[in-house]
Short mmCIF file of C-alpha atoms in Angstrom, two decimals:
data_model
loop_
_atom_site.label_atom_id
_atom_site.label_comp_id
_atom_site.label_asym_id
_atom_site.label_seq_id
_atom_site.Cartn_x
_atom_site.Cartn_y
_atom_site.Cartn_z
CA MET X 104 179.85 196.27 -51.56
CA THR X 105 177.96 197.06 -55.06
CA GLU X 106 174.86 200.03 -54.46
CA ARG X 107 173.03 197.32 -56.10
CA GLU X 108 169.68 196.50 -54.11
CA ASP X 109 169.06 193.33 -55.86
CA THR X 110 172.13 191.71 -54.78
CA ARG X 111 171.82 187.80 -55.40
CA VAL X 112 175.36 185.98 -54.10
CA ALA X 113 176.18 182.36 -54.54
CA VAL X 114 178.74 180.90 -51.78
CA TYR X 115 181.33 178.37 -52.36
CA LEU X 116 182.86 176.86 -49.20
CA ASP X 117 186.98 174.99 -50.41
CA PHE X 118 185.95 173.39 -46.58
CA ASP X 119 188.93 171.20 -46.11
CA ASN X 120 190.99 175.15 -47.09
CA ILE X 121 189.92 176.64 -44.69
CA VAL X 122 190.25 173.81 -41.74
CA ILE X 123 193.20 172.53 -41.96
CA SER X 124 194.48 176.53 -42.96
CA ARG X 125 193.07 177.85 -39.26
CA TYR X 126 194.32 174.23 -37.84
CA ASP X 127 197.67 175.12 -38.65
CA GLN X 128 197.42 178.86 -38.28
CA VAL X 129 197.00 178.02 -34.66
CA ASN X 130 199.15 175.03 -33.88
CA GLY X 131 201.79 175.45 -35.98
CA ARG X 132 202.78 175.94 -39.32
CA ASN X 133 202.25 172.06 -41.24
CA SER X 134 201.32 170.71 -37.90
CA PHE X 135 198.11 169.33 -39.43
CA GLN X 136 199.86 167.00 -41.84
CA ARG X 137 202.12 165.94 -38.96
CA ASP X 138 199.02 165.22 -36.80
CA LYS X 139 196.77 164.05 -39.17
CA THR X 140 199.83 161.00 -39.44
CA LYS X 141 199.49 159.87 -35.74
CA GLY X 142 195.80 161.44 -35.44
CA LEU X 143 194.04 164.35 -34.68
CA GLU X 144 194.02 165.83 -30.70
CA VAL X 145 190.47 166.54 -30.27
CA ASP X 146 191.71 169.96 -27.99
CA ARG X 147 193.81 170.61 -30.47
CA LEU X 148 190.62 170.07 -33.37
CA ALA X 149 188.35 172.11 -30.99
CA ARG X 150 191.14 175.15 -30.39
CA ALA X 151 191.12 175.56 -34.63
CA THR X 152 187.64 175.05 -34.55
CA VAL X 153 185.99 177.11 -37.90
CA ASP X 154 182.50 179.16 -37.16
CA VAL X 155 180.91 178.52 -39.94
CA GLY X 156 178.37 180.73 -39.01
CA ALA X 157 180.31 183.69 -38.66
CA ILE X 158 181.47 183.18 -42.92
CA ILE X 159 177.95 182.49 -44.26
CA ASP X 160 175.80 185.28 -41.94
CA PHE X 161 179.25 187.85 -43.56
CA ALA X 162 178.50 186.73 -46.67
CA SER X 163 174.86 187.36 -46.43
CA SER X 164 175.58 191.29 -45.63
CA PHE X 165 176.37 191.06 -49.67
CA GLY X 166 172.82 190.00 -50.37
CA THR X 167 170.34 187.60 -50.54
CA LEU X 168 172.27 183.89 -50.55
CA VAL X 169 171.14 181.95 -53.50
CA LEU X 170 172.53 178.83 -53.23
CA THR X 171 176.10 178.32 -50.62
CA ARG X 172 178.29 175.20 -51.40
CA ALA X 173 180.80 173.46 -49.41
CA TYR X 174 182.78 171.00 -50.59
CA ALA X 175 185.09 168.63 -48.15
CA ASP X 176 185.05 164.73 -47.92
CA TRP X 177 182.58 164.65 -45.54
CA SER X 178 182.95 161.05 -44.31
CA ALA X 179 187.03 162.34 -42.78
CA ASP X 180 185.79 162.99 -39.12
CA VAL X 181 187.97 166.27 -38.83
CA ASN X 182 184.55 167.48 -41.42
CA ALA X 183 182.00 165.30 -40.06
CA GLY X 184 181.44 167.18 -37.19
CA TYR X 185 180.19 170.46 -39.07
CA ARG X 186 177.61 168.38 -41.35
CA GLY X 187 174.74 169.25 -38.92
CA GLN X 188 175.80 173.35 -38.91
CA LEU X 189 175.94 174.17 -42.63
CA VAL X 190 173.29 171.34 -43.01
CA GLY X 191 171.42 174.11 -40.76
CA ARG X 192 172.52 177.28 -42.59
CA ALA X 193 171.28 175.34 -45.61
CA VAL X 194 174.34 174.40 -47.12
CA ASP X 195 174.79 172.06 -50.22
CA LEU X 196 177.40 169.83 -49.11
CA VAL X 197 179.48 168.40 -52.40
CA GLN X 198 180.98 165.21 -51.37
CA LEU X 199 185.18 164.70 -52.88
CA PHE X 200 187.14 161.91 -52.66
CA PRO X 201 190.64 162.15 -52.14
CA ALA X 202 192.52 160.28 -54.83
CA ALA X 203 194.45 157.63 -53.00
CA ALA X 204 197.99 158.90 -54.23
CA TYR X 205 197.95 162.33 -53.66
CA GLY X 206 195.36 162.60 -50.73
CA LYS X 207 193.83 166.14 -51.64
CA ASN X 208 190.48 165.84 -53.11
CA GLY X 209 190.00 168.36 -56.32
CA ALA X 210 187.98 170.68 -54.07
CA ASP X 211 190.05 173.40 -56.40
CA ILE X 212 188.67 171.85 -59.55
CA ARG X 213 184.86 170.85 -59.04
CA LEU X 214 184.24 174.53 -56.95
CA ALA X 215 185.79 175.91 -60.34
CA VAL X 216 183.23 174.11 -62.96
CA ASP X 217 180.37 174.62 -60.51
CA ALA X 218 181.13 178.54 -59.67
CA VAL X 219 181.11 179.72 -63.83
CA GLU X 220 178.69 176.73 -64.27
CA ASP X 221 176.02 178.68 -61.85
CA MET X 222 177.11 181.83 -63.72
CA PHE X 223 175.63 180.72 -66.73
CA ARG X 224 172.78 179.36 -65.42
CA LEU X 225 171.72 182.00 -63.38
CA PRO X 226 172.78 185.03 -64.90
CA ASP X 227 170.55 187.26 -61.99
CA LEU X 228 174.19 186.68 -59.68
CA THR X 229 175.93 189.32 -58.93
CA HIS X 230 178.22 188.20 -55.73
CA VAL X 231 180.42 184.57 -56.14
CA VAL X 232 181.90 184.50 -52.22
CA ILE X 233 185.26 182.28 -52.90
CA VAL X 234 185.73 180.82 -48.45
CA ALA X 235 189.47 179.86 -49.20
CA GLY X 236 192.97 181.26 -49.14
CA ASP X 237 194.75 179.15 -52.11
CA SER X 238 196.38 180.65 -55.46
CA ASP X 239 194.59 177.96 -57.25
CA TYR X 240 191.44 179.71 -57.19
CA ILE X 241 193.07 182.96 -58.90
CA ALA X 242 192.43 182.36 -62.08
CA LEU X 243 188.16 181.06 -60.68
CA ALA X 244 187.98 185.19 -59.68
CA GLN X 245 189.41 186.84 -62.68
CA ARG X 246 186.45 184.40 -64.39
CA CYS X 247 183.71 185.90 -62.09
CA LYS X 248 184.74 189.38 -62.34
CA ARG X 249 185.22 189.67 -66.40
CA LEU X 250 181.55 187.76 -66.33
CA GLY X 251 180.80 191.26 -64.61
CA ARG X 252 180.47 189.53 -60.79
CA TYR X 253 181.42 191.11 -57.25
CA VAL X 254 184.05 188.79 -56.13
CA VAL X 255 184.61 188.53 -52.58
CA GLY X 256 187.34 186.65 -51.06
CA ILE X 257 187.97 184.79 -47.27
CA GLY X 258 190.50 183.23 -46.11
CA VAL X 259 192.61 182.45 -43.17
CA ALA X 260 195.41 184.75 -41.62
CA GLY X 261 199.40 183.09 -42.76
CA SER X 262 197.22 180.94 -45.38
CA SER X 263 196.13 183.22 -47.82
CA SER X 264 197.84 184.09 -51.22
CA ARG X 265 198.10 187.77 -51.79
CA SER X 266 197.81 186.76 -55.80
CA LEU X 267 194.29 185.73 -54.90
CA ALA X 268 193.89 189.08 -52.19
CA ALA X 269 194.43 191.44 -55.61
CA ALA X 270 192.54 189.13 -57.56
CA CYS X 271 189.27 189.42 -55.53
CA ASP X 272 187.10 192.73 -55.63
CA ASP X 273 186.78 192.03 -51.99
CA PHE X 274 189.34 190.20 -49.77
CA VAL X 275 188.41 190.03 -46.12
CA ILE X 276 190.78 187.47 -43.11
CA TYR X 277 188.57 185.10 -41.21
CA ASP X 278 190.40 186.53 -38.16
CA ALA X 279 188.28 189.87 -39.50
CA LEU X 280 184.43 188.26 -39.53
CA PRO X 281 182.65 189.89 -37.12
CA GLY X 282 182.45 187.16 -33.93
CA VAL X 283 185.29 185.53 -34.75
CA PRO X 284 187.87 185.85 -31.38
CA VAL X 285 191.25 187.52 -33.10
CA PHE X 286 194.07 184.63 -32.91
CA GLU X 287 196.44 185.17 -31.03
CA PRO X 288 199.65 181.98 -30.65
CA GLU X 289 200.48 181.30 -27.04
CA PRO X 290 203.95 181.91 -26.25
CA VAL X 291 205.38 178.48 -25.72
CA ALA X 292 207.74 178.07 -23.10
CA PRO X 293 211.24 175.99 -24.01
CA LYS X 294 211.27 172.10 -22.19
CA GLU X 295 214.07 171.17 -20.63
CA ASP X 296 213.79 168.30 -22.28
CA ASP X 297 214.16 170.27 -25.57
CA ALA X 298 217.93 171.36 -24.56
CA GLU X 299 219.90 168.61 -24.71
CA PRO X 300 218.58 167.56 -28.65
CA ALA X 301 219.22 170.94 -29.94
CA PRO X 302 222.45 170.30 -31.68
CA GLU X 303 222.01 167.70 -32.82
CA PRO X 304 220.88 168.86 -37.09
CA LYS X 305 224.15 170.59 -36.61
CA LYS X 306 226.78 167.51 -36.21
CA ARG X 307 224.13 165.00 -38.69
CA ALA X 308 225.28 165.78 -42.30
CA PRO X 309 226.27 169.44 -41.96
CA ARG X 310 226.97 169.47 -45.87
CA ARG X 311 223.65 168.43 -46.84
CA ARG X 312 221.46 170.73 -44.98
CA ALA X 313 223.44 173.75 -45.00
CA THR X 314 221.31 173.86 -48.03
CA ARG X 315 218.01 173.72 -46.06
CA PRO X 316 217.78 177.47 -44.57
CA GLN X 317 219.23 178.55 -47.83
CA THR X 318 216.15 177.67 -49.06
CA VAL X 319 213.58 179.21 -46.28
CA GLU X 320 215.60 182.96 -46.03
CA GLU X 321 215.31 182.42 -49.84
CA GLU X 322 211.43 182.96 -49.27
CA PRO X 323 210.67 186.71 -48.69
CA GLU X 324 209.56 187.09 -45.09
CA ALA X 325 206.05 188.44 -44.58
CA PRO X 326 205.90 192.26 -44.15
CA ASP X 327 204.81 194.41 -41.32
CA PRO X 328 201.38 194.69 -41.53
CA GLN X 329 200.97 198.02 -39.68
CA ALA X 330 204.17 199.54 -42.12
CA VAL X 331 202.22 197.62 -45.03
CA ALA X 332 198.77 199.57 -44.25
CA THR X 333 200.70 202.78 -43.62
CA GLY X 334 202.30 202.94 -47.00
CA LEU X 335 199.01 201.46 -48.51
CA LEU X 336 197.59 205.00 -47.02
CA LEU X 337 199.84 207.65 -48.75
CA ARG X 338 199.72 206.04 -51.74
CA ALA X 339 195.47 206.22 -51.93
CA LEU X 340 196.44 209.75 -50.43
CA ARG X 341 198.87 210.78 -53.21
CA ILE X 342 196.82 209.60 -55.80
CA GLY X 343 193.39 211.26 -54.82
CA LEU X 344 195.51 214.49 -54.07
CA GLU X 345 196.53 214.77 -57.25
CA LYS X 346 194.19 213.98 -59.36
CA ASP X 347 191.05 215.80 -57.24
CA ASP X 348 193.78 218.30 -57.53
CA VAL X 349 192.29 219.15 -53.99
CA GLU X 350 193.42 219.35 -50.18
CA TRP X 351 191.97 217.49 -48.63
CA LEU X 352 190.43 214.16 -49.20
CA HIS X 353 186.71 212.28 -47.54
CA ASN X 354 187.82 209.70 -44.86
CA SER X 355 185.75 207.14 -47.14
CA ALA X 356 186.72 207.86 -50.26
CA VAL X 357 190.20 207.25 -49.32
CA LYS X 358 189.25 204.07 -47.45
CA ALA X 359 187.16 202.78 -51.11
CA GLN X 360 190.85 203.54 -52.64
CA MET X 361 192.99 201.44 -50.52
CA LYS X 362 190.50 198.49 -51.11
CA ARG X 363 190.62 199.24 -54.89
CA MET X 364 194.79 198.82 -54.34
CA ASP X 365 194.44 196.39 -52.11
CA PRO X 366 191.11 194.00 -51.37
CA SER X 367 191.87 192.29 -48.55
CA PHE X 368 193.06 195.70 -46.47
CA SER X 369 191.03 195.84 -43.63
CA GLU X 370 191.61 197.99 -40.13
CA LYS X 371 189.65 195.51 -37.49
CA SER X 372 192.31 193.59 -38.46
CA LEU X 373 195.08 196.00 -37.77
CA GLY X 374 192.78 195.71 -34.43
CA PHE X 375 191.33 199.36 -34.46
CA ARG X 376 188.15 199.55 -34.25
CA SER X 377 187.22 201.84 -37.10
CA PHE X 378 189.05 203.77 -39.73
CA SER X 379 188.41 207.36 -38.00
CA ASP X 380 190.88 205.10 -35.45
CA PHE X 381 192.74 204.12 -37.93
CA LEU X 382 193.61 207.10 -39.38
CA ARG X 383 193.55 208.93 -36.06
CA SER X 384 196.74 205.95 -35.09
CA ARG X 385 198.55 207.52 -38.07
CA SER X 386 199.20 211.32 -36.98
CA ASP X 387 202.83 211.31 -37.51
CA VAL X 388 202.34 211.01 -41.79
CA VAL X 389 198.23 212.54 -42.37
CA GLU X 390 196.07 214.46 -40.26
CA LEU X 391 192.51 214.17 -40.36
CA ASP X 392 190.05 217.13 -39.87
CA GLU X 393 187.04 215.82 -37.21
CA SER X 394 185.59 219.46 -37.09
CA SER X 395 182.15 218.14 -38.29
CA THR X 396 180.33 215.12 -39.63
CA THR X 397 181.94 214.77 -42.62
CA ARG X 398 186.21 213.32 -41.95
CA MET X 399 188.27 215.16 -44.13
CA VAL X 400 192.25 213.55 -44.18
CA THR X 401 195.02 214.89 -46.31
CA LEU X 402 198.58 214.68 -45.70
CA ARG X 403 201.20 216.28 -43.32
CA SER X 404 203.39 218.62 -45.40
CA ASP X 405 206.16 216.61 -44.52
CA SER X 406 205.57 213.16 -45.45
#
């Protein structure tokens, strides 16, 4: 976040993207498209409700909201239920209609065009908040940065592009927003009826189906977020210690460097209340000096 006091923020929500991503996160991967064909169930929709207020309140922490737009097909039942609270928060609802052939509403193109136009029309805009996790918005984030804006991304865990996160100045996972409970998937007990059909896929056309596991295996597995955060911390510390030629660094400087290297980093999304708690959990690789109000951190000699 920048230090300017006259910050003015524009917020753009690809509402379909967030709603569908949250639904898939809570109810299972690709569950939205499967359930949509047979009719979305009320209880499954309720479990995946998006807290619009939490998103807008977080965006307002960057400065004065001068415009907030949400893009979706508002005639669709899954989105219609949000209209009241969106209008109540002074959000402009941009109506998009899905193309007949593919069911896509072109939100990414319309949103990007509006955002670029707004930056030229409103030169005093300092921040652009993009609420979406789609990699289609990478070019928009890069353009906003080239035009001198501070770019914040907000996306749902598991459905957000790492490349988009890297293209932003700051990227926050929806689950880590204040007031949003961290989603913990419930273990699903296997049903007795599901045990017998299990071997059937192996019996049907084994040669044709053999290629499918290979396709899945080619996709890289998501790395352990805790291990990724530890590696990020070590790199940030080594960079700071070598660059400044010092033995200790302020913990705030270390966090700032980590955010520059990976805008999606958030100690809260990893389960820690503060950055100091995060550092304490890595006591095997870093040393934290808390003898004064200014906390200092360094690498352990054997790291």
